Amino acid sequence: MVKNKVVDVVVIGAGAAGMMCAGVAGQRGRRVLLIDHAEKLAEKIRISGGGRCNFTNLHTSPQQFLSENPHFCRSALARYTAQDFLKLVQAYGIRWHEKHKGQLFCDESSQSIIDLLASECDKGGVEWWMPSTVLDVTQQPLGHWLISTDRGLVEATSVVIATGGMSIPKIGATDFGLKIAKAQGLKLIDPRPALVPLTFSPETWAPFVALAGVSLEVNITSSQGGEFREDLLFTHRGLSGPAVLQISSYWQHGDQLEVDLVPDVALEDYLVEHKPGNRQHVANVLAHLMPRKLAEFWVTNAGLEGKHMADVSDKALRSLANSLKHWKITPNGSEGFKKAEVMRGGVDTRQLDSKTMMAKHRPGLYFVGEVMDVTGWLGGYNFQWAWASGQAAGLAV
Ligand SMILES: Cc1cc2nc3c(=O)[nH]c(=O)nc-3n(C[C@H](O)[C@H](O)[C@H](O)COP(=O)(O)OP(=O)(O)OC[C@H]3O[C@@H](n4cnc5c(N)ncnc54)[C@H](O)[C@@H]3O)c2cc1C
């Protein structure tokens, strides 16, 4: 009879949080088996940050995370900080730079972060099964866990679900973690795409298609909360760029967004003050403040094409200014999990212990990383959550 393999910890998912957790647990002397179904290791880290991995953010605090249970992330983030991960990066001699707003990127390639994590696992003697498919995870009468895989059965005291969110299915993202959570009686917060471009109906968007490729810094707000000063990008189907990715995490169907397309200027006063005796076309004046294509588009839409500033009424200038300062838009959807950087929602953290990431009513079952209902802003926050939650569970298993 073939005997079951016995280890202390099985980590399912060798991504950011899973490798972090496995390395920490292994280096504590735990026998760890790390299982992933993918052919290639940590594809999401590889493609992150445009290939340079925005691996953390120096300004990380609980404020940059969305969750139904907003205080949950506090403990783990306080115990494993951006500086802690940076120390690890420096210990490996990985060169990095701060781009802006505290965002730290690799100078060369995100592969160096993958190598770092794999090396931390090797230091802890972590055993790898990859690619390997997990068929089922069940709790046995004596409390230990039985993990059924295509390579056989494994018994473990602890099992860590680190299978991430559902974004970018073509590189191996699945809803596996959510299914396991549900099967174990845990509640889920509805998963939906976040950090994702927003779309509009073809009729609504038809006039704006000509602006595809135009990008500018804006201030964007959502009626659901959230306000960001970032770049916005017009696309053929809607809006993208950091401003829209950020606000998409707050946006829900039916919500209106408001965009200030000239955030640095009190535009009404500016236009009225620049009017007397001014023979410049309105579009030329606006083009000092925004991309020319956008200025011409807006002026044409306002019926002021070819008009000189001096010939336009104050009322019309104020109305033009108002439409640029308070552009109200109602997206009809998003580009979905195919294009989203992360998943909002996931395992309801009210059922997890914030110090250890263990399910309160399922001893030995842990969740780390994006599979949980903790979603960071764009800018390195999601990786910091993966490191912090992975570390917390790695110390507990
Ligand atoms: C294009 C893109 C760019 C991004 N850039 C950044 C960035 O620069 N900075 C940042 O902070 N965040 C970024 N993110 C988000 C970040 O990548 C994730 O939040 C982070 O990787 C989550 O870590 P995780 O360990 O929870 O999941 P992942 O890193 O996604 O790892 C999950 C692992 O589980 C495996 N898995 C899934 N299902 C199964 C299964 N059924 N059986 C076995 N294994 C399974 C997967 O193969 C994968 O290896 C980006 C995301 C995308 C899509």
CSV table of C-alpha atoms and ligand atoms in Angstrom, one decimal:
chain,number,residue,atom,x,y,z
A,1,MET,CA,0.0,0.0,0.0
A,2,VAL,CA,1.3,3.5,-0.9
A,3,LYS,CA,1.7,5.6,2.2
A,4,ASN,CA,0.5,9.2,2.2
A,5,LYS,CA,3.2,11.8,2.2
A,6,VAL,CA,3.4,13.6,5.6
A,7,VAL,CA,4.6,17.1,6.1
A,8,ASP,CA,3.9,19.9,8.6
A,9,VAL,CA,2.6,22.5,6.1
A,10,VAL,CA,1.2,22.4,2.6
A,11,VAL,CA,1.1,25.8,0.8
A,12,ILE,CA,-1.1,25.8,-2.3
A,13,GLY,CA,0.0,28.6,-4.7
A,14,ALA,CA,3.6,29.5,-5.3
A,15,GLY,CA,3.0,33.2,-6.0
A,16,ALA,CA,4.0,36.2,-4.0
A,17,ALA,CA,2.3,35.3,-0.7
A,18,GLY,CA,2.7,31.5,-1.0
A,19,MET,CA,6.5,31.7,-1.5
A,20,MET,CA,6.9,34.2,1.3
A,21,CYS,CA,4.9,32.0,3.6
A,22,ALA,CA,6.7,28.8,2.6
A,23,GLY,CA,10.1,30.4,3.0
A,24,VAL,CA,9.4,31.8,6.5
A,25,ALA,CA,7.8,28.5,7.7
A,26,GLY,CA,10.6,26.4,6.2
A,27,GLN,CA,13.3,28.5,7.8
A,28,ARG,CA,11.5,27.9,11.2
A,29,GLY,CA,12.2,24.3,10.7
A,30,ARG,CA,8.8,23.3,9.4
A,31,ARG,CA,8.6,20.6,6.7
A,32,VAL,CA,6.9,22.5,3.9
A,33,LEU,CA,5.5,21.3,0.6
A,34,LEU,CA,4.7,24.1,-1.9
A,35,ILE,CA,2.3,23.1,-4.7
A,36,ASP,CA,1.4,25.1,-7.8
A,37,HIS,CA,-0.4,24.1,-11.0
A,38,ALA,CA,1.4,26.4,-13.3
A,39,GLU,CA,4.3,25.4,-15.6
A,40,LYS,CA,6.1,28.7,-15.0
A,41,LEU,CA,6.9,30.1,-11.6
A,42,ALA,CA,5.1,33.3,-10.3
A,43,GLU,CA,4.0,34.7,-13.7
A,44,LYS,CA,2.1,37.5,-12.0
A,45,ILE,CA,5.2,38.8,-10.3
A,46,ARG,CA,7.1,38.5,-13.6
A,47,ILE,CA,4.6,40.7,-15.5
A,48,SER,CA,4.1,43.1,-12.6
A,49,GLY,CA,5.1,46.7,-12.7
A,50,GLY,CA,5.6,46.5,-16.5
A,51,GLY,CA,8.2,43.8,-15.9
A,52,ARG,CA,10.0,45.7,-13.1
A,53,CYS,CA,7.8,44.7,-10.2
A,54,ASN,CA,6.6,47.5,-8.0
A,55,PHE,CA,7.5,45.4,-5.1
A,56,THR,CA,6.4,47.6,-2.2
A,57,ASN,CA,5.4,51.2,-1.3
A,58,LEU,CA,7.2,53.2,1.4
A,59,HIS,CA,3.9,54.9,2.4
A,60,THR,CA,2.1,51.6,3.1
A,61,SER,CA,-0.6,52.0,5.8
A,62,PRO,CA,-4.1,50.4,6.3
A,63,GLN,CA,-5.6,53.5,4.5
A,64,GLN,CA,-4.5,52.2,1.1
A,65,PHE,CA,-6.5,49.0,1.4
A,66,LEU,CA,-10.2,48.3,0.7
A,67,SER,CA,-12.1,45.6,2.6
A,68,GLU,CA,-15.4,45.0,4.2
A,69,ASN,CA,-13.3,44.6,7.4
A,70,PRO,CA,-10.9,47.5,7.1
A,71,HIS,CA,-9.0,47.0,10.4
A,72,PHE,CA,-8.1,43.4,9.5
A,73,CYS,CA,-4.9,44.3,7.6
A,74,ARG,CA,-3.4,46.5,10.4
A,75,SER,CA,-1.7,43.8,12.5
A,76,ALA,CA,0.2,42.0,9.7
A,77,LEU,CA,1.1,45.3,7.9
A,78,ALA,CA,2.5,46.6,11.2
A,79,ARG,CA,4.5,43.5,11.9
A,80,TYR,CA,6.0,43.2,8.4
A,81,THR,CA,6.6,46.6,6.8
A,82,ALA,CA,7.8,47.9,3.5
A,83,GLN,CA,11.2,48.5,5.1
A,84,ASP,CA,11.4,44.9,6.1
A,85,PHE,CA,10.9,43.7,2.6
A,86,LEU,CA,13.3,46.4,1.3
A,87,LYS,CA,16.0,45.0,3.7
A,88,LEU,CA,15.5,41.6,2.1
A,89,VAL,CA,15.8,43.1,-1.4
A,90,GLN,CA,19.0,44.8,-0.4
A,91,ALA,CA,20.4,41.7,1.2
A,92,TYR,CA,20.1,40.0,-2.2
A,93,GLY,CA,21.9,43.0,-3.9
A,94,ILE,CA,18.8,43.7,-6.0
A,95,ARG,CA,19.1,47.3,-7.4
A,96,TRP,CA,15.9,49.3,-7.1
A,97,HIS,CA,14.6,52.9,-7.4
A,98,GLU,CA,11.7,54.9,-6.1
A,99,LYS,CA,9.5,55.9,-9.1
A,100,HIS,CA,7.1,58.3,-7.4
A,101,LYS,CA,4.7,58.4,-4.4
A,102,GLY,CA,6.8,55.8,-2.5
A,103,GLN,CA,6.6,53.2,-5.2
A,104,LEU,CA,9.7,51.0,-5.3
A,105,PHE,CA,10.6,49.1,-8.5
A,106,CYS,CA,13.5,46.8,-9.5
A,107,ASP,CA,16.1,48.6,-11.7
A,108,GLU,CA,16.4,45.5,-14.0
A,109,SER,CA,13.7,42.9,-13.9
A,110,SER,CA,11.0,41.4,-11.7
A,111,GLN,CA,12.7,38.1,-12.2
A,112,SER,CA,15.1,39.1,-9.4
A,113,ILE,CA,12.1,39.2,-6.9
A,114,ILE,CA,11.0,35.7,-8.1
A,115,ASP,CA,14.6,34.5,-7.6
A,116,LEU,CA,14.8,36.1,-4.1
A,117,LEU,CA,11.6,34.3,-3.0
A,118,ALA,CA,12.6,30.9,-4.5
A,119,SER,CA,16.0,31.2,-2.8
A,120,GLU,CA,14.3,32.0,0.6
A,121,CYS,CA,12.2,28.8,0.0
A,122,ASP,CA,15.4,26.8,-0.7
A,123,LYS,CA,17.0,28.1,2.5
A,124,GLY,CA,14.0,26.7,4.3
A,125,GLY,CA,14.3,23.3,2.6
A,126,VAL,CA,10.9,23.8,1.0
A,127,GLU,CA,9.9,20.9,-1.3
A,128,TRP,CA,8.2,21.9,-4.6
A,129,TRP,CA,5.5,20.1,-6.5
A,130,MET,CA,5.1,22.1,-9.7
A,131,PRO,CA,3.2,21.7,-11.9
A,132,SER,CA,0.8,19.7,-9.8
A,133,THR,CA,-3.0,19.8,-9.6
A,134,VAL,CA,-4.7,19.9,-6.2
A,135,LEU,CA,-8.0,17.9,-6.4
A,136,ASP,CA,-9.3,18.4,-2.9
A,137,VAL,CA,-8.6,19.6,0.6
A,138,THR,CA,-10.4,18.0,3.5
A,139,GLN,CA,-10.1,18.1,7.2
A,140,GLN,CA,-9.6,14.7,8.9
A,141,PRO,CA,-11.4,13.6,12.1
A,142,LEU,CA,-8.2,14.2,14.2
A,143,GLY,CA,-7.9,17.7,12.8
A,144,HIS,CA,-5.1,17.3,10.3
A,145,TRP,CA,-5.6,18.1,6.7
A,146,LEU,CA,-5.6,15.7,3.7
A,147,ILE,CA,-4.6,17.2,0.4
A,148,SER,CA,-5.4,15.1,-2.6
A,149,THR,CA,-3.2,15.8,-5.7
A,150,ASP,CA,-2.4,14.3,-9.0
A,151,ARG,CA,0.9,13.1,-7.4
A,152,GLY,CA,-0.9,11.4,-4.5
A,153,LEU,CA,-2.3,12.2,-1.0
A,154,VAL,CA,-0.5,14.5,1.4
A,155,GLU,CA,-1.2,14.8,5.2
A,156,ALA,CA,-0.4,18.1,6.9
A,157,THR,CA,-1.1,19.9,10.2
A,158,SER,CA,-1.6,23.1,8.3
A,159,VAL,CA,-2.7,24.0,4.8
A,160,VAL,CA,-2.2,27.5,3.5
A,161,ILE,CA,-4.3,28.7,0.6
A,162,ALA,CA,-2.2,31.1,-1.5
A,163,THR,CA,-3.9,30.8,-4.9
A,164,GLY,CA,-4.4,34.6,-5.4
A,165,GLY,CA,-7.2,36.4,-7.1
A,166,MET,CA,-9.0,35.7,-10.4
A,167,SER,CA,-7.4,38.3,-12.6
A,168,ILE,CA,-5.5,37.3,-15.7
A,169,PRO,CA,-6.8,33.7,-16.0
A,170,LYS,CA,-4.5,33.0,-19.0
A,171,ILE,CA,-1.5,32.9,-16.7
A,172,GLY,CA,-3.1,30.5,-14.2
A,173,ALA,CA,-5.4,32.6,-12.0
A,174,THR,CA,-8.3,30.5,-10.7
A,175,ASP,CA,-11.1,30.7,-8.1
A,176,PHE,CA,-9.7,27.7,-6.4
A,177,GLY,CA,-9.1,29.5,-3.0
A,178,LEU,CA,-12.7,30.8,-3.0
A,179,LYS,CA,-14.1,27.3,-3.7
A,180,ILE,CA,-12.1,25.8,-0.9
A,181,ALA,CA,-13.2,28.6,1.5
A,182,LYS,CA,-16.8,28.0,0.6
A,183,ALA,CA,-16.5,24.2,0.9
A,184,GLN,CA,-15.1,24.8,4.4
A,185,GLY,CA,-18.1,26.9,5.4
A,186,LEU,CA,-16.4,30.3,5.1
A,187,LYS,CA,-18.2,33.3,3.8
A,188,LEU,CA,-17.1,35.1,0.7
A,189,ILE,CA,-17.3,38.8,-0.3
A,190,ASP,CA,-18.4,38.9,-3.9
A,191,PRO,CA,-15.3,38.9,-6.1
A,192,ARG,CA,-15.0,41.5,-8.8
A,193,PRO,CA,-12.3,43.0,-11.0
A,194,ALA,CA,-10.4,45.9,-9.5
A,195,LEU,CA,-7.5,48.1,-10.8
A,196,VAL,CA,-9.2,47.6,-14.2
A,197,PRO,CA,-10.0,49.9,-17.2
A,198,LEU,CA,-13.6,51.1,-17.2
A,199,THR,CA,-15.8,50.8,-20.3
A,200,PHE,CA,-18.8,52.6,-21.8
A,201,SER,CA,-21.6,51.6,-24.1
A,202,PRO,CA,-20.5,52.0,-27.8
A,203,GLU,CA,-23.1,54.7,-28.3
A,204,THR,CA,-21.9,56.7,-25.3
A,205,TRP,CA,-18.3,56.3,-26.2
A,206,ALA,CA,-18.5,56.9,-30.0
A,207,PRO,CA,-17.6,60.6,-29.8
A,208,PHE,CA,-14.6,59.9,-27.5
A,209,VAL,CA,-13.0,57.2,-29.7
A,210,ALA,CA,-11.1,60.0,-31.6
A,211,LEU,CA,-9.3,60.8,-28.3
A,212,ALA,CA,-7.9,57.2,-27.9
A,213,GLY,CA,-4.2,57.6,-26.8
A,214,VAL,CA,-4.7,61.0,-25.2
A,215,SER,CA,-3.4,61.1,-21.6
A,216,LEU,CA,-3.3,63.8,-18.9
A,217,GLU,CA,-3.2,64.2,-15.2
A,218,VAL,CA,-6.7,64.6,-13.6
A,219,ASN,CA,-8.4,64.5,-10.3
A,220,ILE,CA,-11.0,61.7,-10.2
A,221,THR,CA,-13.6,60.9,-7.6
A,222,SER,CA,-16.3,58.3,-7.1
A,223,SER,CA,-19.6,58.7,-5.3
A,224,GLN,CA,-18.6,55.5,-3.4
A,225,GLY,CA,-15.5,57.3,-1.9
A,226,GLY,CA,-12.0,57.4,-3.3
A,227,GLU,CA,-10.2,60.4,-4.8
A,228,PHE,CA,-7.1,60.2,-6.8
A,229,ARG,CA,-4.7,62.6,-8.6
A,230,GLU,CA,-3.2,60.5,-11.3
A,231,ASP,CA,-2.9,60.2,-15.1
A,232,LEU,CA,-6.0,59.2,-17.1
A,233,LEU,CA,-5.8,57.6,-20.6
A,234,PHE,CA,-8.5,57.6,-23.2
A,235,THR,CA,-8.9,54.3,-25.0
A,236,HIS,CA,-11.0,52.9,-27.8
A,237,ARG,CA,-13.5,51.4,-25.4
A,238,GLY,CA,-13.3,53.7,-22.4
A,239,LEU,CA,-10.9,55.0,-19.8
A,240,SER,CA,-7.7,53.6,-18.4
A,241,GLY,CA,-4.5,54.9,-16.8
A,242,PRO,CA,-3.6,55.0,-13.1
A,243,ALA,CA,-6.4,57.4,-12.2
A,244,VAL,CA,-9.1,55.1,-13.6
A,245,LEU,CA,-7.5,51.9,-12.3
A,246,GLN,CA,-7.4,53.4,-8.8
A,247,ILE,CA,-11.0,54.6,-8.9
A,248,SER,CA,-12.2,51.3,-10.4
A,249,SER,CA,-11.6,49.6,-7.1
A,250,TYR,CA,-14.3,51.8,-5.6
A,251,TRP,CA,-16.6,51.9,-8.6
A,252,GLN,CA,-19.8,49.7,-8.7
A,253,HIS,CA,-22.4,49.4,-11.5
A,254,GLY,CA,-24.5,52.5,-11.8
A,255,ASP,CA,-22.1,54.8,-9.9
A,256,GLN,CA,-21.1,58.1,-11.4
A,257,LEU,CA,-17.5,59.3,-11.6
A,258,GLU,CA,-16.4,62.9,-11.6
A,259,VAL,CA,-13.3,64.0,-13.4
A,260,ASP,CA,-11.5,67.3,-13.1
A,261,LEU,CA,-9.6,67.5,-16.4
A,262,VAL,CA,-7.7,70.7,-15.3
A,263,PRO,CA,-7.0,70.0,-11.6
A,264,ASP,CA,-4.3,72.7,-11.2
A,265,VAL,CA,-6.3,75.7,-12.5
A,266,ALA,CA,-9.4,77.6,-11.3
A,267,LEU,CA,-10.6,77.4,-14.9
A,268,GLU,CA,-13.7,79.7,-14.8
A,269,ASP,CA,-11.6,82.6,-13.4
A,270,TYR,CA,-8.7,81.8,-15.8
A,271,LEU,CA,-10.8,81.9,-18.9
A,272,VAL,CA,-12.8,85.0,-17.9
A,273,GLU,CA,-9.6,86.8,-17.0
A,274,HIS,CA,-7.9,85.8,-20.2
A,275,LYS,CA,-10.8,87.0,-22.3
A,276,PRO,CA,-10.7,90.8,-22.7
A,277,GLY,CA,-9.1,91.8,-26.0
A,278,ASN,CA,-7.8,88.3,-26.6
A,279,ARG,CA,-7.9,87.3,-30.3
A,280,GLN,CA,-6.7,83.8,-29.7
A,281,HIS,CA,-9.0,80.9,-30.4
A,282,VAL,CA,-10.5,79.3,-27.3
A,283,ALA,CA,-8.9,76.0,-28.1
A,284,ASN,CA,-5.5,77.6,-28.3
A,285,VAL,CA,-5.9,79.0,-24.8
A,286,LEU,CA,-7.0,75.7,-23.4
A,287,ALA,CA,-4.2,73.9,-25.2
A,288,HIS,CA,-1.8,75.6,-22.7
A,289,LEU,CA,-3.5,73.6,-20.0
A,290,MET,CA,-4.2,70.2,-21.6
A,291,PRO,CA,-3.3,68.1,-24.6
A,292,ARG,CA,-4.3,70.0,-27.8
A,293,LYS,CA,-6.5,67.2,-29.1
A,294,LEU,CA,-8.6,67.2,-26.0
A,295,ALA,CA,-8.8,71.0,-25.9
A,296,GLU,CA,-10.1,71.1,-29.6
A,297,PHE,CA,-12.5,68.2,-28.9
A,298,TRP,CA,-14.0,70.0,-25.9
A,299,VAL,CA,-14.3,73.3,-27.6
A,300,THR,CA,-16.0,71.8,-30.6
A,301,ASN,CA,-18.5,70.0,-28.4
A,302,ALA,CA,-19.3,73.3,-26.7
A,303,GLY,CA,-20.0,74.8,-30.1
A,304,LEU,CA,-17.0,77.2,-29.7
A,305,GLU,CA,-14.9,75.9,-32.6
A,306,GLY,CA,-13.0,78.7,-34.3
A,307,LYS,CA,-14.2,81.3,-31.9
A,308,HIS,CA,-11.9,84.0,-30.5
A,309,MET,CA,-11.8,84.4,-26.7
A,310,ALA,CA,-12.9,88.0,-26.8
A,311,ASP,CA,-16.0,87.1,-28.8
A,312,VAL,CA,-17.3,84.4,-26.4
A,313,SER,CA,-19.7,85.3,-23.6
A,314,ASP,CA,-18.6,85.0,-20.0
A,315,LYS,CA,-21.5,82.6,-19.5
A,316,ALA,CA,-20.3,80.3,-22.3
A,317,LEU,CA,-16.7,80.4,-21.0
A,318,ARG,CA,-17.9,79.5,-17.5
A,319,SER,CA,-20.0,76.7,-18.9
A,320,LEU,CA,-17.0,75.3,-20.8
A,321,ALA,CA,-14.9,75.6,-17.7
A,322,ASN,CA,-17.5,73.8,-15.6
A,323,SER,CA,-17.8,70.9,-18.1
A,324,LEU,CA,-14.0,70.4,-17.9
A,325,LYS,CA,-13.8,70.7,-14.1
A,326,HIS,CA,-16.8,68.5,-13.4
A,327,TRP,CA,-16.9,65.9,-16.2
A,328,LYS,CA,-19.5,63.4,-15.0
A,329,ILE,CA,-19.4,59.9,-16.5
A,330,THR,CA,-21.2,56.7,-15.8
A,331,PRO,CA,-19.2,53.6,-17.0
A,332,ASN,CA,-21.3,50.6,-18.0
A,333,GLY,CA,-18.7,48.1,-17.0
A,334,SER,CA,-15.0,47.2,-16.9
A,335,GLU,CA,-12.6,45.2,-19.0
A,336,GLY,CA,-13.1,42.4,-16.5
A,337,PHE,CA,-10.7,39.8,-14.9
A,338,LYS,CA,-9.0,39.5,-18.3
A,339,LYS,CA,-7.4,42.9,-17.8
A,340,ALA,CA,-7.8,43.6,-14.1
A,341,GLU,CA,-4.6,43.8,-12.0
A,342,VAL,CA,-6.4,42.5,-8.9
A,343,MET,CA,-9.6,41.0,-7.5
A,344,ARG,CA,-11.7,42.9,-5.0
A,345,GLY,CA,-13.6,40.8,-2.4
A,346,GLY,CA,-12.6,37.2,-1.6
A,347,VAL,CA,-12.6,35.3,1.6
A,348,ASP,CA,-14.4,37.3,4.3
A,349,THR,CA,-11.6,38.3,6.8
A,350,ARG,CA,-14.1,38.5,9.7
A,351,GLN,CA,-13.7,34.7,9.9
A,352,LEU,CA,-9.9,34.8,10.0
A,353,ASP,CA,-7.4,35.6,12.8
A,354,SER,CA,-5.6,38.9,11.8
A,355,LYS,CA,-2.4,37.8,13.6
A,356,THR,CA,-2.0,34.4,12.0
A,357,MET,CA,-4.4,34.4,8.9
A,358,MET,CA,-6.0,31.2,10.2
A,359,ALA,CA,-9.7,30.5,9.8
A,360,LYS,CA,-11.1,30.9,13.3
A,361,HIS,CA,-13.4,27.8,13.0
A,362,ARG,CA,-11.1,25.7,10.9
A,363,PRO,CA,-7.9,25.2,12.9
A,364,GLY,CA,-4.9,24.6,10.6
A,365,LEU,CA,-6.5,26.3,7.5
A,366,TYR,CA,-4.8,29.6,6.5
A,367,PHE,CA,-5.4,32.1,3.7
A,368,VAL,CA,-2.7,34.6,2.5
A,369,GLY,CA,-2.5,37.2,-0.2
A,370,GLU,CA,-5.1,38.3,-2.7
A,371,VAL,CA,-7.5,35.5,-2.1
A,372,MET,CA,-8.7,37.4,0.9
A,373,ASP,CA,-10.9,40.4,0.9
A,374,VAL,CA,-8.0,42.8,1.2
A,375,THR,CA,-7.3,44.9,-1.9
A,376,GLY,CA,-4.6,47.5,-2.1
A,377,TRP,CA,-4.4,50.6,-4.2
A,378,LEU,CA,-2.1,50.6,-7.3
A,379,GLY,CA,1.5,51.3,-6.3
A,380,GLY,CA,3.1,48.3,-4.7
A,381,TYR,CA,0.5,47.9,-1.9
A,382,ASN,CA,-0.8,44.5,-3.1
A,383,PHE,CA,2.6,42.9,-3.0
A,384,GLN,CA,3.2,44.4,0.5
A,385,TRP,CA,0.0,42.7,1.6
A,386,ALA,CA,1.2,39.4,0.0
A,387,TRP,CA,4.5,39.7,1.9
A,388,ALA,CA,2.9,40.8,5.2
A,389,SER,CA,0.1,38.2,5.2
A,390,GLY,CA,2.6,35.5,4.0
A,391,GLN,CA,5.0,36.3,6.8
A,392,ALA,CA,2.2,36.3,9.4
A,393,ALA,CA,1.0,32.8,8.4
A,394,GLY,CA,4.6,31.6,7.9
A,395,LEU,CA,5.3,32.4,11.6
A,396,ALA,CA,2.1,30.7,12.7
A,397,VAL,CA,1.9,27.4,10.8
B,1,LIG,C1,-0.5,42.9,-14.8
B,1,LIG,C2,-0.4,43.0,-13.3
B,1,LIG,C3,0.6,43.8,-12.8
B,1,LIG,C4,0.7,43.9,-11.4
B,1,LIG,N1,1.6,44.8,-10.9
B,1,LIG,C5,1.7,44.9,-9.6
B,1,LIG,C6,2.8,45.7,-9.0
B,1,LIG,O1,3.6,46.2,-9.7
B,1,LIG,N2,2.8,45.9,-7.7
B,1,LIG,C7,1.9,45.3,-6.8
B,1,LIG,O2,1.9,45.4,-5.6
B,1,LIG,N3,0.9,44.4,-7.3
B,1,LIG,C8,0.9,44.2,-8.7
B,1,LIG,N4,-0.1,43.4,-9.2
B,1,LIG,C9,-0.9,42.6,-8.2
B,1,LIG,C10,-0.1,41.4,-7.6
B,1,LIG,O3,0.6,40.7,-8.7
B,1,LIG,C11,-0.9,40.5,-6.8
B,1,LIG,O4,-1.7,41.2,-5.9
B,1,LIG,C12,-0.1,39.5,-6.1
B,1,LIG,O5,0.7,38.7,-7.0
B,1,LIG,C13,-0.9,38.6,-5.2
B,1,LIG,O6,-0.1,37.6,-4.6
B,1,LIG,P1,-0.7,36.2,-4.3
B,1,LIG,O7,0.4,35.4,-3.8
B,1,LIG,O8,-1.9,36.3,-3.5
B,1,LIG,O9,-1.2,35.6,-5.7
B,1,LIG,P2,-0.4,35.3,-7.0
B,1,LIG,O10,0.9,36.0,-7.0
B,1,LIG,O11,-1.3,35.5,-8.1
B,1,LIG,O12,-0.1,33.7,-6.9
B,1,LIG,C14,-1.1,32.8,-6.9
B,1,LIG,C15,-0.4,31.5,-7.3
B,1,LIG,O13,-1.4,30.4,-7.2
B,1,LIG,C16,-1.4,29.5,-8.3
B,1,LIG,N5,-2.7,28.9,-8.4
B,1,LIG,C17,-3.9,29.5,-8.7
B,1,LIG,N6,-4.8,28.5,-8.8
B,1,LIG,C18,-4.2,27.4,-8.4
B,1,LIG,C19,-4.7,26.0,-8.3
B,1,LIG,N7,-6.0,25.7,-8.5
B,1,LIG,N8,-3.8,25.1,-7.9
B,1,LIG,C20,-2.5,25.4,-7.7
B,1,LIG,N9,-2.0,26.6,-7.8
B,1,LIG,C21,-2.9,27.6,-8.2
B,1,LIG,C22,-1.0,30.4,-9.4
B,1,LIG,O14,-0.4,29.7,-10.5
B,1,LIG,C23,0.0,31.4,-8.8
B,1,LIG,O15,1.3,31.0,-8.9
B,1,LIG,C24,-0.2,43.2,-10.6
B,1,LIG,C25,-1.1,42.3,-11.1
B,1,LIG,C26,-1.2,42.2,-12.5
B,1,LIG,C27,-2.2,41.2,-13.1
